[in-house]
Amino acid sequence: FIAKCSYVRQLVHPAKFAAMKDIFFGKVRKFIADGTLQAAMYNIATDWCFGRNRYALEHWVGSHPALGKVCYVSRTHSPYFWMQSVDRKPEHWKFDTVLHDPPAAWWPTYNNHGPSDTLREFFLLPGMLLKWFEWYGEVPPPTSWVWSWYP
C-alpha cells in the first residue's frame, strides 16, 4: 500500500485507532441487532473482517474518506475466494494491474439481495459512510470514486 503524506496526515493517530474501532464495533452491533444494518457479505464478528485487535492498523491506513481509488488486482474476481480455507495453486498468486469487478457489479446478484439489503449492508456504502462520518465527521467529495464503486 502506498499513501502520500498529505493523506496520512488526515488519519486519526494510529495509537487511538484500535480503541476507536472497538467503540464503533459496539455501535454497529446494536445497529445490526435492531435491523438498521445487516452484515450479509462478511462475518462482522471476525477480527480480520472488521479490523479489530491485531488487524486494526491494517484498516487504519484506508480509514479516511479522502482515500484514493484502490485497485483490487486478484484474478479470481471475487473476494470470497480468499476467504475459503483451501490450498492455493501457483496461478492463484498471480495478480493483474487492472481494476476488477467492484461490489456494484456483483452485489445485486449475490444471494438475490434486493434494494433494501443494499441500503442496510454494513460492508457496502451505508457502512462506509457511517464509518467515515463517525470517525472523521465527513464523507467523500461528490467526485470520489466510492460513489460508483459501492452500490
Coordinates of C-alpha atoms in Angstrom, one line a residue:
F1 CA 0.0 0.0 0.0
I2 CA 1.3 3.4 -0.9
A3 CA -0.1 6.6 0.5
K4 CA 1.0 10.3 0.3
C5 CA 2.0 12.1 3.4
S6 CA -0.9 14.6 2.8
Y7 CA -3.3 11.7 3.1
V8 CA -1.7 10.0 6.1
R9 CA -1.7 13.4 8.0
Q10 CA -5.6 13.3 7.8
L11 CA -5.8 10.0 9.6
V12 CA -6.5 9.7 13.3
H13 CA -3.4 8.8 15.4
P14 CA -2.7 5.1 15.0
A15 CA -2.5 4.7 18.8
K16 CA -6.1 5.8 19.1
F17 CA -7.5 3.8 16.1
A18 CA -8.0 0.4 17.8
A19 CA -10.0 1.9 20.7
M20 CA -12.0 3.9 18.2
K21 CA -12.8 0.8 16.2
D22 CA -13.9 -1.0 19.4
I23 CA -16.3 1.7 20.3
F24 CA -17.6 1.8 16.8
F25 CA -17.9 -2.0 16.7
G26 CA -20.3 -1.8 19.7
K27 CA -22.5 0.7 17.9
V28 CA -22.5 -1.3 14.7
R29 CA -23.6 -4.5 16.6
K30 CA -26.5 -2.5 18.0
F31 CA -27.5 -1.3 14.5
I32 CA -27.4 -4.9 13.3
A33 CA -29.3 -6.2 16.3
D34 CA -32.1 -3.7 15.7
G35 CA -32.2 -4.3 12.0
T36 CA -30.9 -0.9 10.9
L37 CA -27.9 -2.5 9.4
Q38 CA -27.0 -6.0 8.2
A39 CA -23.7 -7.8 7.6
A40 CA -24.5 -10.3 4.9
M41 CA -21.3 -10.0 3.0
Y42 CA -18.8 -11.0 5.7
N43 CA -18.9 -12.2 9.3
I44 CA -18.7 -9.0 11.3
A45 CA -17.5 -10.9 14.4
T46 CA -14.3 -12.0 12.6
D47 CA -11.4 -9.7 13.7
W48 CA -9.8 -9.5 10.2
C49 CA -13.0 -8.6 8.6
F50 CA -13.9 -5.8 10.9
G51 CA -10.3 -4.7 11.5
R52 CA -10.1 -5.4 15.2
N53 CA -7.3 -6.4 17.5
R54 CA -4.1 -7.2 15.5
Y55 CA -5.9 -6.2 12.2
A56 CA -6.7 -2.7 13.3
L57 CA -3.7 -1.0 11.8
E58 CA -4.2 -2.8 8.5
H59 CA -7.6 -1.0 8.3
W60 CA -6.2 2.3 9.7
V61 CA -4.3 3.3 6.6
G62 CA -7.5 3.1 4.5
S63 CA -9.8 4.7 7.0
H64 CA -10.2 8.2 5.8
P65 CA -12.8 9.3 3.2
A66 CA -10.1 11.1 1.2
L67 CA -8.6 7.7 0.3
G68 CA -7.7 7.5 -3.4
K69 CA -9.0 4.8 -5.6
V70 CA -7.9 1.3 -4.6
C71 CA -7.2 -1.5 -7.0
Y72 CA -8.4 -5.0 -6.5
V73 CA -6.0 -7.0 -8.5
S74 CA -6.8 -10.6 -7.8
R75 CA -7.6 -12.6 -10.9
T76 CA -10.3 -14.5 -9.1
H77 CA -12.7 -11.5 -9.4
S78 CA -14.2 -12.3 -6.0
P79 CA -13.0 -11.5 -2.5
Y80 CA -14.9 -14.6 -1.4
F81 CA -12.2 -16.8 -3.0
W82 CA -9.7 -15.6 -0.5
M83 CA -12.0 -16.3 2.5
Q84 CA -12.1 -20.0 1.7
S85 CA -9.7 -22.3 3.6
V86 CA -8.4 -24.2 0.6
D87 CA -4.9 -24.9 -0.8
R88 CA -3.8 -22.3 -3.2
K89 CA -2.3 -23.2 -6.6
P90 CA 0.6 -21.1 -8.0
E91 CA -1.7 -19.4 -10.5
H92 CA -3.9 -18.1 -7.7
W93 CA -1.0 -15.9 -6.6
K94 CA -0.7 -14.1 -10.0
F95 CA -2.2 -10.7 -9.9
D96 CA -3.2 -8.2 -12.5
T97 CA -2.6 -4.5 -12.6
V98 CA -6.1 -3.6 -13.7
L99 CA -9.2 -2.9 -11.6
H100 CA -11.7 -5.8 -11.4
D101 CA -15.3 -6.0 -10.6
P102 CA -16.4 -3.6 -7.9
P103 CA -19.1 -4.6 -5.4
A104 CA -21.6 -2.6 -7.5
A105 CA -21.2 -5.1 -10.3
W106 CA -21.7 -8.3 -8.3
W107 CA -23.6 -7.4 -5.2
P108 CA -27.1 -7.2 -6.7
T109 CA -27.0 -10.8 -7.8
Y110 CA -25.2 -12.2 -4.8
N111 CA -27.7 -14.3 -3.0
N112 CA -30.5 -12.3 -4.6
H113 CA -30.1 -9.2 -2.4
G114 CA -32.6 -6.5 -3.1
P115 CA -32.5 -2.7 -2.7
S116 CA -33.4 -2.9 0.9
D117 CA -30.4 -5.1 1.6
T118 CA -28.1 -2.8 -0.3
L119 CA -29.3 0.2 1.8
R120 CA -28.6 -1.7 5.0
E121 CA -25.4 -3.7 4.2
F122 CA -22.6 -2.6 6.5
F123 CA -19.8 -3.6 4.1
L124 CA -21.2 -1.5 1.3
L125 CA -21.8 2.2 1.0
P126 CA -24.0 2.6 4.1
G127 CA -21.3 1.2 6.4
M128 CA -18.5 3.1 4.7
L129 CA -20.5 6.4 5.1
L130 CA -21.2 5.6 8.8
K131 CA -17.5 4.9 9.5
W132 CA -16.3 8.0 7.8
F133 CA -18.8 10.2 9.4
E134 CA -18.3 8.6 12.9
W135 CA -14.5 8.8 12.7
Y136 CA -13.8 11.9 10.7
G137 CA -17.1 13.9 10.6
E138 CA -17.1 13.9 6.8
V139 CA -17.8 11.8 3.7
P140 CA -16.0 11.7 0.4
P141 CA -16.5 14.6 -2.0
P142 CA -19.1 14.2 -4.8
T143 CA -16.3 13.4 -7.3
S144 CA -14.9 10.5 -5.3
W145 CA -14.6 7.0 -6.8
V146 CA -16.6 5.5 -3.9
W147 CA -20.0 6.7 -5.2
S148 CA -19.7 4.4 -8.2
W149 CA -17.6 1.6 -6.6
Y150 CA -20.1 0.8 -3.9
P151 CA -23.8 0.1 -4.5

